[in-house]
CSV table of C-alpha atoms and ligand atoms in Angstrom, one decimal:
chain,number,residue,atom,x,y,z
A,1,UNK,CA,298.3,105.9,64.9
A,2,UNK,CA,296.9,105.6,68.4
A,3,UNK,CA,293.7,103.7,68.8
A,4,UNK,CA,291.0,106.0,69.9
A,5,UNK,CA,287.7,104.4,70.9
A,6,UNK,CA,285.9,107.6,71.7
A,7,UNK,CA,284.8,108.5,68.1
A,8,UNK,CA,283.5,105.0,67.5
A,9,UNK,CA,281.4,105.4,70.7
A,10,UNK,CA,280.0,108.6,69.3
A,11,UNK,CA,279.1,106.7,66.1
A,12,UNK,CA,277.6,103.8,68.0
A,13,UNK,CA,275.3,106.2,69.8
A,14,UNK,CA,274.4,107.9,66.6
A,15,UNK,CA,273.4,104.6,65.0
A,16,UNK,CA,271.4,103.5,68.0
A,17,UNK,CA,269.7,106.9,68.2
A,18,UNK,CA,269.0,106.7,64.4
A,19,UNK,CA,267.3,103.3,64.7
A,20,UNK,CA,265.2,104.5,67.6
A,21,UNK,CA,264.3,107.7,65.8
A,22,UNK,CA,263.3,105.9,62.7
A,23,UNK,CA,261.1,103.6,64.6
A,24,UNK,CA,259.4,106.6,66.3
A,25,UNK,CA,259.3,109.0,63.4
A,26,UNK,CA,258.5,106.6,60.5
A,27,UNK,CA,257.2,103.2,61.6
A,28,UNK,CA,256.0,102.5,58.1
A,29,UNK,CA,259.5,102.7,56.6
A,30,UNK,CA,261.1,101.0,59.7
A,31,UNK,CA,258.9,98.0,59.3
A,32,UNK,CA,259.8,97.8,55.6
A,33,UNK,CA,263.5,97.9,56.4
A,34,UNK,CA,262.9,95.1,58.9
A,35,UNK,CA,260.9,93.1,56.4
A,36,UNK,CA,263.8,93.3,54.0
A,37,UNK,CA,266.2,91.8,56.6
A,38,UNK,CA,263.8,89.0,57.1
A,39,UNK,CA,263.3,88.4,53.4
A,40,UNK,CA,267.1,88.1,53.0
A,41,UNK,CA,267.4,85.8,55.9
A,42,UNK,CA,264.6,83.4,54.8
A,43,UNK,CA,265.4,83.0,51.2
A,44,UNK,CA,268.4,81.4,49.5
A,45,UNK,CA,269.9,83.5,46.8
A,46,UNK,CA,271.4,81.5,43.9
A,47,UNK,CA,271.7,84.8,41.9
A,48,UNK,CA,275.1,85.0,40.3
A,49,UNK,CA,275.4,88.7,41.3
A,50,UNK,CA,274.3,88.3,45.0
A,51,UNK,CA,276.3,89.2,48.0
A,52,UNK,CA,275.8,90.4,51.5
A,53,UNK,CA,277.9,93.2,52.9
A,54,UNK,CA,279.7,92.7,56.2
A,55,UNK,CA,278.7,94.8,59.3
A,56,UNK,CA,281.8,96.9,59.0
A,57,UNK,CA,280.9,97.8,55.5
A,58,UNK,CA,277.3,98.5,56.3
A,59,UNK,CA,278.4,100.8,59.1
A,60,UNK,CA,280.8,102.6,56.7
A,61,UNK,CA,277.8,103.3,54.4
A,62,UNK,CA,276.1,104.9,57.4
A,63,UNK,CA,279.0,107.1,58.4
A,64,UNK,CA,279.1,110.9,58.7
A,65,UNK,CA,280.9,111.0,55.4
A,66,UNK,CA,277.4,111.0,53.9
A,67,UNK,CA,277.3,114.7,54.8
A,68,UNK,CA,280.5,115.6,52.9
A,69,UNK,CA,280.3,117.3,49.4
A,70,UNK,CA,283.7,116.6,47.8
A,71,UNK,CA,283.4,117.6,44.2
A,72,UNK,CA,286.6,116.9,42.4
A,73,UNK,CA,289.6,114.7,43.1
A,74,UNK,CA,291.6,114.3,46.4
A,75,UNK,CA,293.6,117.5,46.9
A,76,UNK,CA,291.7,119.3,44.1
A,77,UNK,CA,288.2,119.7,45.5
A,78,UNK,CA,285.8,122.5,44.8
A,79,UNK,CA,285.3,123.6,48.4
A,80,UNK,CA,286.9,123.0,51.7
A,81,UNK,CA,286.4,120.6,54.6
A,82,UNK,CA,287.5,117.6,52.6
A,83,UNK,CA,290.7,116.7,54.5
A,84,UNK,CA,289.2,113.5,55.9
A,85,UNK,CA,287.4,112.7,52.7
A,86,UNK,CA,290.7,113.1,50.7
A,87,UNK,CA,292.4,110.6,53.0
A,88,UNK,CA,289.5,108.1,52.7
A,89,UNK,CA,289.4,108.4,48.9
A,90,UNK,CA,293.2,108.0,48.7
A,91,UNK,CA,293.0,104.9,50.9
A,92,UNK,CA,290.3,103.4,48.6
A,93,UNK,CA,292.5,104.2,45.6
A,94,UNK,CA,295.6,102.7,47.1
A,95,UNK,CA,293.7,99.5,48.1
A,96,UNK,CA,292.1,99.1,44.7
A,97,UNK,CA,295.5,99.5,43.0
A,98,UNK,CA,297.1,97.0,45.3
A,99,UNK,CA,294.3,94.4,45.0
A,100,UNK,CA,294.3,94.4,41.2
A,101,UNK,CA,298.0,95.3,40.6
A,102,UNK,CA,296.7,98.5,38.9
A,103,UNK,CA,298.8,101.6,38.1
A,104,UNK,CA,295.6,103.6,38.1
A,105,UNK,CA,292.3,103.4,40.0
A,106,UNK,CA,289.3,105.7,40.1
A,107,UNK,CA,286.8,105.0,42.9
A,108,UNK,CA,284.0,107.5,42.5
A,109,UNK,CA,281.7,105.8,39.9
A,110,UNK,CA,278.3,105.1,41.4
A,111,UNK,CA,278.0,101.7,39.7
A,112,UNK,CA,279.6,99.5,37.1
A,113,UNK,CA,277.2,100.8,34.4
A,114,UNK,CA,278.1,104.3,35.2
A,115,UNK,CA,281.8,103.4,35.1
A,116,UNK,CA,281.3,101.8,31.7
A,117,UNK,CA,279.4,104.9,30.5
A,118,UNK,CA,282.2,107.1,31.7
A,119,UNK,CA,284.9,105.1,30.0
A,120,UNK,CA,283.0,104.9,26.7
A,121,UNK,CA,282.1,108.6,26.8
A,122,UNK,CA,285.8,109.4,27.3
A,123,UNK,CA,287.1,107.1,24.6
A,124,UNK,CA,284.4,107.1,21.9
A,125,UNK,CA,282.7,109.8,19.7
A,126,UNK,CA,279.0,109.3,19.2
A,127,UNK,CA,278.6,107.1,16.1
A,128,UNK,CA,281.8,105.2,16.8
A,129,UNK,CA,281.7,101.4,16.6
A,130,UNK,CA,282.1,99.1,19.6
A,131,UNK,CA,282.2,95.4,19.7
A,132,UNK,CA,280.6,93.7,22.8
A,133,UNK,CA,279.1,90.4,23.9
A,134,UNK,CA,275.4,89.9,23.0
A,135,UNK,CA,273.3,90.1,26.2
A,136,UNK,CA,271.3,87.0,25.1
A,137,UNK,CA,274.5,85.1,24.8
A,138,UNK,CA,275.7,85.8,28.4
A,139,UNK,CA,276.9,89.4,27.9
A,140,UNK,CA,275.8,92.3,30.1
A,141,UNK,CA,272.9,94.5,29.1
A,142,UNK,CA,275.2,97.5,29.3
A,143,UNK,CA,277.4,96.1,26.6
A,144,UNK,CA,276.0,97.4,23.3
A,145,UNK,CA,272.4,96.5,23.9
A,146,UNK,CA,269.9,98.5,21.8
A,147,UNK,CA,268.0,99.1,25.1
A,148,UNK,CA,270.9,101.0,26.7
A,149,UNK,CA,272.6,104.2,25.6
A,150,UNK,CA,275.7,102.3,24.4
A,151,UNK,CA,273.5,100.8,21.7
A,152,UNK,CA,271.7,104.1,20.9
A,153,UNK,CA,274.8,106.4,20.7
A,154,UNK,CA,277.3,104.0,19.3
A,155,UNK,CA,277.3,101.5,16.5
A,156,UNK,CA,277.2,98.3,18.5
A,157,UNK,CA,278.4,95.0,16.9
A,158,UNK,CA,277.9,91.9,19.0
A,159,UNK,CA,279.7,88.6,19.3
A,160,UNK,CA,278.3,85.4,20.9
A,161,UNK,CA,279.2,82.0,22.1
A,162,UNK,CA,279.7,78.6,20.5
A,163,UNK,CA,277.1,75.8,21.1
A,164,UNK,CA,279.3,74.6,24.0
A,165,UNK,CA,278.9,78.0,25.6
A,166,UNK,CA,282.4,79.3,25.0
A,167,UNK,CA,283.1,82.8,23.7
A,168,UNK,CA,283.6,82.4,19.9
A,169,UNK,CA,287.0,84.0,19.7
A,170,UNK,CA,287.2,83.4,15.9
A,171,UNK,CA,283.9,85.3,15.5
A,172,UNK,CA,285.3,88.1,17.7
A,173,UNK,CA,288.4,88.3,15.5
A,174,UNK,CA,286.6,88.3,12.2
A,175,UNK,CA,284.0,90.9,13.4
A,176,UNK,CA,286.9,93.1,14.8
A,177,UNK,CA,288.8,92.9,11.5
A,178,UNK,CA,285.6,93.5,9.4
A,179,UNK,CA,284.2,96.5,11.5
A,180,UNK,CA,287.4,98.0,13.0
A,181,UNK,CA,285.7,98.9,16.3
A,182,UNK,CA,287.2,101.7,18.4
A,183,UNK,CA,286.6,99.6,21.5
A,184,UNK,CA,286.2,95.9,22.2
A,185,UNK,CA,284.4,95.0,25.4
A,186,UNK,CA,284.9,91.8,27.1
A,187,UNK,CA,283.0,90.8,30.2
A,188,UNK,CA,280.0,88.7,30.8
A,189,UNK,CA,277.0,88.2,33.0
A,190,UNK,CA,276.0,84.6,32.6
A,191,UNK,CA,279.3,83.1,31.4
A,192,UNK,CA,280.6,80.0,33.2
A,193,UNK,CA,284.1,79.8,31.7
A,194,UNK,CA,287.5,81.5,32.0
A,195,UNK,CA,287.8,84.6,29.8
A,196,UNK,CA,291.0,84.6,27.7
A,197,UNK,CA,291.9,88.3,28.1
A,198,UNK,CA,295.3,87.8,26.3
A,199,UNK,CA,293.5,86.5,23.3
A,200,UNK,CA,291.2,89.5,23.4
A,201,UNK,CA,294.2,91.8,23.5
A,202,UNK,CA,295.8,90.1,20.6
A,203,UNK,CA,292.6,90.6,18.6
A,204,UNK,CA,292.3,94.3,19.8
A,205,UNK,CA,296.0,95.0,18.8
A,206,UNK,CA,295.5,93.3,15.4
A,207,UNK,CA,292.3,95.4,14.7
A,208,UNK,CA,293.7,98.6,16.2
A,209,UNK,CA,291.1,98.7,19.0
A,210,UNK,CA,291.1,99.6,22.7
A,211,UNK,CA,290.3,96.7,25.0
A,212,UNK,CA,287.9,97.3,27.9
A,213,UNK,CA,287.4,94.4,30.4
A,214,UNK,CA,284.4,94.3,32.7
A,215,UNK,CA,285.1,92.0,35.6
A,216,UNK,CA,282.0,92.9,37.7
A,217,UNK,CA,281.0,89.3,38.1
A,218,UNK,CA,284.4,87.7,38.7
A,219,UNK,CA,286.3,90.5,40.6
A,220,UNK,CA,286.7,88.3,43.8
A,221,UNK,CA,288.1,85.4,41.8
A,222,UNK,CA,290.4,87.8,40.0
A,223,UNK,CA,291.5,89.5,43.2
A,224,UNK,CA,292.4,86.1,44.8
A,225,UNK,CA,294.2,84.7,41.8
A,226,UNK,CA,291.4,82.2,40.8
A,227,UNK,CA,290.8,83.8,37.4
A,228,UNK,CA,293.3,85.6,35.2
A,229,UNK,CA,293.6,89.3,35.9
A,230,UNK,CA,293.0,91.5,32.8
A,231,UNK,CA,294.7,94.5,34.3
A,232,UNK,CA,297.6,94.5,31.8
A,233,UNK,CA,295.9,92.7,29.0
A,234,UNK,CA,293.1,95.3,28.8
A,235,UNK,CA,293.8,99.0,28.4
A,236,UNK,CA,291.0,99.7,30.9
A,237,UNK,CA,289.2,97.4,33.4
A,238,UNK,CA,286.0,98.2,35.2
A,239,UNK,CA,284.2,96.4,38.0
A,240,UNK,CA,281.3,96.9,40.3
A,241,UNK,CA,282.0,96.6,44.1
A,242,UNK,CA,278.8,95.0,45.1
A,243,UNK,CA,279.0,91.5,43.6
A,244,UNK,CA,281.9,89.3,44.4
A,245,UNK,CA,283.8,92.0,46.2
A,246,UNK,CA,281.1,92.0,48.8
A,247,UNK,CA,281.2,95.8,49.0
A,248,UNK,CA,278.7,98.6,48.7
A,249,UNK,CA,276.9,99.4,45.4
A,250,UNK,CA,279.5,101.2,43.3
A,251,UNK,CA,282.0,101.0,40.5
A,252,UNK,CA,285.8,101.1,40.0
A,253,UNK,CA,287.8,102.1,36.9
A,254,UNK,CA,291.3,100.5,36.7
A,255,UNK,CA,294.2,100.5,34.4
A,256,UNK,CA,297.5,98.6,34.3
A,257,UNK,CA,300.5,99.0,32.1
A,258,UNK,CA,298.7,101.3,29.6
A,259,UNK,CA,297.5,103.8,32.3
A,260,UNK,CA,300.1,106.4,31.6
A,261,UNK,CA,300.3,105.9,27.8
A,262,UNK,CA,298.5,108.1,25.3
A,263,UNK,CA,295.1,107.1,24.2
A,264,UNK,CA,295.2,106.3,20.5
A,265,UNK,CA,294.1,109.4,18.6
A,266,UNK,CA,294.1,111.7,21.6
A,267,UNK,CA,296.7,113.8,23.2
A,268,UNK,CA,296.1,112.7,26.8
A,269,UNK,CA,297.0,109.6,28.7
A,270,UNK,CA,294.4,107.0,29.8
A,271,UNK,CA,294.6,108.0,33.4
A,272,UNK,CA,294.0,111.7,32.7
A,273,UNK,CA,291.1,111.0,30.3
A,274,UNK,CA,289.5,108.6,32.7
A,275,UNK,CA,289.8,111.0,35.7
A,276,UNK,CA,288.0,113.7,33.6
A,277,UNK,CA,285.4,111.2,32.4
A,278,UNK,CA,284.2,110.6,36.0
A,279,UNK,CA,284.4,114.3,37.1
A,280,UNK,CA,283.3,116.7,35.7
A,281,UNK,CA,282.0,115.0,32.5
A,282,UNK,CA,279.6,112.4,34.0
A,283,UNK,CA,279.3,112.9,37.8
A,284,UNK,CA,279.1,115.7,40.3
A,285,UNK,CA,280.2,115.1,43.9
A,286,UNK,CA,281.0,111.5,44.8
A,287,UNK,CA,279.2,109.5,47.5
A,288,UNK,CA,282.0,109.7,50.1
A,289,UNK,CA,280.3,107.3,52.5
A,290,UNK,CA,280.2,104.7,49.7
A,291,UNK,CA,283.8,105.3,49.0
A,292,UNK,CA,284.6,104.6,52.6
A,293,UNK,CA,282.6,101.4,52.3
A,294,UNK,CA,284.5,100.5,49.1
A,295,UNK,CA,287.8,101.1,51.1
A,296,UNK,CA,286.5,98.7,53.8
A,297,UNK,CA,285.6,96.0,51.2
A,298,UNK,CA,288.9,96.4,49.3
A,299,UNK,CA,290.7,96.0,52.6
A,300,UNK,CA,288.8,92.9,53.6
A,301,UNK,CA,289.4,91.4,50.1
A,302,UNK,CA,293.0,91.0,51.2
A,303,UNK,CA,292.1,88.8,54.1
A,304,UNK,CA,292.5,85.0,54.5
A,305,UNK,CA,288.8,84.8,55.2
A,306,UNK,CA,287.9,86.4,51.9
A,307,UNK,CA,290.3,84.1,50.1
A,308,UNK,CA,288.6,81.1,51.8
A,309,UNK,CA,285.2,82.4,50.7
A,310,UNK,CA,286.4,82.7,47.1
A,311,UNK,CA,287.7,79.2,47.4
A,312,UNK,CA,284.2,78.0,48.4
A,313,UNK,CA,282.7,80.0,45.4
A,314,UNK,CA,284.8,77.8,43.1
A,315,UNK,CA,284.3,74.4,44.9
A,316,UNK,CA,280.5,75.0,45.3
A,317,UNK,CA,280.2,75.8,41.5
A,318,UNK,CA,282.0,72.5,40.8
A,319,UNK,CA,279.7,70.6,43.2
A,320,UNK,CA,276.5,72.2,41.9
A,321,UNK,CA,277.6,71.4,38.3
A,322,UNK,CA,278.4,67.8,39.1
A,323,UNK,CA,275.2,67.5,41.2
A,324,UNK,CA,272.9,68.7,38.4
A,325,UNK,CA,274.6,66.5,35.8
A,326,UNK,CA,274.3,63.5,38.1
A,327,UNK,CA,270.5,64.2,38.2
A,328,UNK,CA,270.4,64.5,34.4
A,329,UNK,CA,269.9,68.3,34.4
A,330,UNK,CA,272.0,69.7,31.6
A,331,UNK,CA,274.8,72.1,32.6
A,332,UNK,CA,275.8,74.2,29.6
A,333,UNK,CA,279.4,73.2,28.6
A,334,UNK,CA,279.2,70.4,31.2
A,335,UNK,CA,281.1,72.4,33.9
A,336,UNK,CA,281.9,75.7,35.5
A,337,UNK,CA,285.2,77.4,35.7
A,338,UNK,CA,284.1,80.3,37.8
A,339,UNK,CA,281.0,81.0,40.1
A,340,UNK,CA,278.4,80.4,37.4
A,341,UNK,CA,276.4,77.3,36.5
A,342,UNK,CA,274.2,77.8,33.5
A,343,UNK,CA,271.4,75.2,33.2
A,344,UNK,CA,269.5,74.3,30.0
A,345,UNK,CA,265.9,73.3,30.8
A,346,UNK,CA,264.0,70.6,29.0
A,347,UNK,CA,260.7,70.4,27.1
A,348,UNK,CA,258.0,72.8,28.0
A,349,UNK,CA,259.7,74.1,31.1
A,350,UNK,CA,260.9,77.7,30.4
A,351,UNK,CA,263.4,79.9,32.3
A,352,UNK,CA,260.5,82.3,33.2
A,353,UNK,CA,258.5,79.4,34.8
A,354,UNK,CA,261.5,78.0,36.6
A,355,UNK,CA,262.5,81.5,37.9
A,356,UNK,CA,259.0,82.1,39.2
A,357,UNK,CA,258.3,78.6,40.7
A,358,UNK,CA,261.7,78.5,42.4
A,359,UNK,CA,261.2,82.0,43.7
A,360,UNK,CA,257.9,81.1,45.2
A,361,UNK,CA,259.7,78.3,47.2
A,362,UNK,CA,262.4,80.8,48.4
A,363,UNK,CA,265.1,79.8,45.9
A,364,UNK,CA,266.1,83.0,44.1
A,365,UNK,CA,267.8,82.9,40.6
A,366,UNK,CA,267.3,84.4,37.2
A,367,UNK,CA,266.2,83.0,33.9
A,368,UNK,CA,268.7,83.3,31.1
A,369,UNK,CA,269.0,82.3,27.4
A,370,UNK,CA,271.3,79.4,26.7
A,371,UNK,CA,273.4,78.8,23.5
A,372,UNK,CA,271.1,78.1,20.6
A,373,UNK,CA,268.0,79.2,22.5
A,374,UNK,CA,264.9,79.7,20.4
A,375,UNK,CA,262.9,81.4,23.1
A,376,UNK,CA,263.0,85.2,23.7
A,377,UNK,CA,264.9,86.7,26.6
A,378,UNK,CA,261.6,87.3,28.4
A,379,UNK,CA,260.9,83.6,28.4
A,380,UNK,CA,264.3,81.7,27.8
A,381,UNK,CA,265.2,78.1,28.1
A,382,UNK,CA,267.6,78.3,30.9
A,383,UNK,CA,268.5,79.6,34.4
A,384,UNK,CA,271.7,81.0,35.7
A,385,UNK,CA,273.0,80.0,39.1
A,386,UNK,CA,275.9,81.7,41.0
A,387,UNK,CA,277.6,80.6,44.2
A,388,UNK,CA,278.6,83.9,45.7
A,389,UNK,CA,275.9,84.1,48.4
A,390,UNK,CA,276.1,80.4,49.1
A,391,UNK,CA,279.8,80.7,49.8
A,392,UNK,CA,279.2,83.6,52.1
A,393,UNK,CA,276.7,81.4,54.0
A,394,UNK,CA,279.6,78.8,54.3
A,395,UNK,CA,277.6,76.2,52.5
A,396,UNK,CA,279.5,72.8,52.5
A,397,UNK,CA,279.2,69.8,50.2
A,398,UNK,CA,276.2,68.5,52.0
A,399,UNK,CA,274.5,71.9,51.7
A,400,UNK,CA,275.3,71.9,48.0
A,401,UNK,CA,273.7,68.5,47.6
A,402,UNK,CA,270.6,69.8,49.3
A,403,UNK,CA,270.4,72.9,47.1
A,404,UNK,CA,270.6,70.6,44.0
A,405,UNK,CA,268.0,68.3,45.3
A,406,UNK,CA,265.6,71.2,46.2
A,407,UNK,CA,266.0,72.9,42.8
A,408,UNK,CA,265.4,69.5,41.0
A,409,UNK,CA,262.3,68.8,43.2
A,410,UNK,CA,260.8,72.2,42.3
A,411,UNK,CA,261.5,71.7,38.6
A,412,UNK,CA,260.0,68.2,38.7
A,413,UNK,CA,256.9,69.4,40.5
A,414,UNK,CA,256.0,72.1,38.1
A,415,UNK,CA,253.4,71.6,35.3
A,416,UNK,CA,253.9,74.3,32.6
A,417,UNK,CA,250.6,75.5,31.1
A,418,UNK,CA,252.2,77.8,28.5
A,419,UNK,CA,255.5,79.7,28.3
A,420,UNK,CA,254.8,81.8,31.4
A,421,UNK,CA,251.9,80.1,33.4
A,422,UNK,CA,252.3,76.9,35.4
A,423,UNK,CA,250.8,74.9,38.1
A,424,UNK,CA,252.6,74.0,41.4
A,425,UNK,CA,250.5,72.1,44.0
A,426,UNK,CA,250.2,74.5,47.0
A,427,UNK,CA,251.0,71.8,49.5
A,428,UNK,CA,254.1,70.8,47.6
A,429,UNK,CA,255.1,74.5,47.5
A,430,UNK,CA,254.6,74.8,51.3
A,431,UNK,CA,256.7,71.8,51.9
A,432,UNK,CA,259.5,73.0,49.7
A,433,UNK,CA,259.3,76.5,51.2
A,434,UNK,CA,259.8,75.1,54.7
A,435,UNK,CA,262.7,73.0,53.7
A,436,UNK,CA,264.4,76.0,52.0
A,437,UNK,CA,263.8,77.9,55.3
A,438,UNK,CA,265.4,75.2,57.3
A,439,UNK,CA,268.4,75.2,55.0
A,440,UNK,CA,268.6,79.0,55.4
A,441,UNK,CA,268.6,78.6,59.2
A,442,UNK,CA,271.4,76.0,59.0
A,443,UNK,CA,273.6,78.3,56.9
A,444,UNK,CA,272.8,81.8,58.2
A,445,UNK,CA,273.3,84.6,55.8
A,446,UNK,CA,275.5,86.6,58.2
A,447,UNK,CA,275.7,86.5,62.0
A,448,UNK,CA,274.3,90.0,62.3
A,449,UNK,CA,271.2,89.2,60.3
A,450,UNK,CA,270.4,86.2,62.5
A,451,UNK,CA,267.0,86.3,64.1
B,501,PLP,C1,276.3,93.7,37.2
B,501,PLP,C2,277.1,94.0,36.0
B,501,PLP,C3,277.0,95.3,35.5
B,501,PLP,C4,276.2,96.4,36.0
B,501,PLP,O1,276.5,96.7,37.3
B,501,PLP,P1,275.8,97.9,38.1
B,501,PLP,O2,276.8,98.3,39.1
B,501,PLP,O3,274.6,97.4,38.7
B,501,PLP,O4,275.5,99.0,37.2
B,501,PLP,C5,277.8,95.6,34.4
B,501,PLP,N1,278.6,94.6,33.8
B,501,PLP,C6,278.6,93.4,34.2
B,501,PLP,C7,279.5,92.3,33.5
B,501,PLP,C8,277.9,93.0,35.3
B,501,PLP,O5,277.9,91.8,35.8
């Protein structure tokens, strides 16, 4: 196809005009949007879910596809004017299939939790049993928690981890054989080890269950061969696009060798059932601008630059784990095999206090329960660190050492008063805050966000 620069010039004008109009029409919102750029620039995210979209992806979100109503699937829309939208969606589907070696991909889900809801609603009847990882053991809140519809509509049975922080596969197997769930969910939020999808599949086959893998947290490692790909081990795989894939907020539903086989107990195949689950069962028109941005992210995920970034995700996790252990801070399981480092805090220091104190110094992370934790999930005895955003900032070994040192200094400077309240000397906080800011400036979040 010939390269045509004119349309891009039209879009550049539109974006410039839009920014100027926003400033003139709504200075209140404009200043909030600016404040958010500044917040992201001046804080260091150690959140395991964090990532920053590239400018090309940001611009795809802001494209004219936002104006397109394209209810239905490519080539089968309710309404006309979808020729370009069809090509964009087919491009996203093709790239998703290539990236994950999938035989089937659906790209319309608005998020990972909607993708999971769609898959469950298609494959389960209300009241059916599902087996998922307990949230307080590192599982995701969407997986069978009583707070979420999965726990309310289905009979949710939960498995956990051993004291070393490994999934307790023996427990998964005995629960699966005792309860005969319709679906087994595997996928975790705060889990620092490799997930053995083949072992899950063997258990699912033995128990006559369908296996659903959720790789939201590790999709980039999977896409670059740094974590086993569940695509053929699981019947269905879901992921969000806004964590390791560095894309826009959204979800993907994928399937490998089982895509065109019949769903046990139903007359249709997985691919047909899943297509219907998204539209019309659970969603109306898709967000076409976000699908364009997903296509951009999935394309970029094939690049050598993305591969190098995922390499840094792994080495930084190793370096952080080693660094904390060297300073006598306990890393659950002693190491990390992905992007996550789970830390067990000592004594009166709770996860809630650590999260708040570190946050006030510009180091963002989240509290999390650790194996054997006696505190509630609102308090916890641990924190979870991820290296995705650090890898995007191109942090090197020296930077990793500084992160470890800063986190340890905050934790050492805090005096807990009870489970939630603490004292941190204001002058110490100011000093730490300015050192975090200097680190942020040294490893900028993204060139286009530099001030
Ligand atoms: C983040 C996450 C989700 C939820 O993703 P959303 O797109 O925000 O709904 C679900 N499952 C896992 C394992 C996650 O890490």
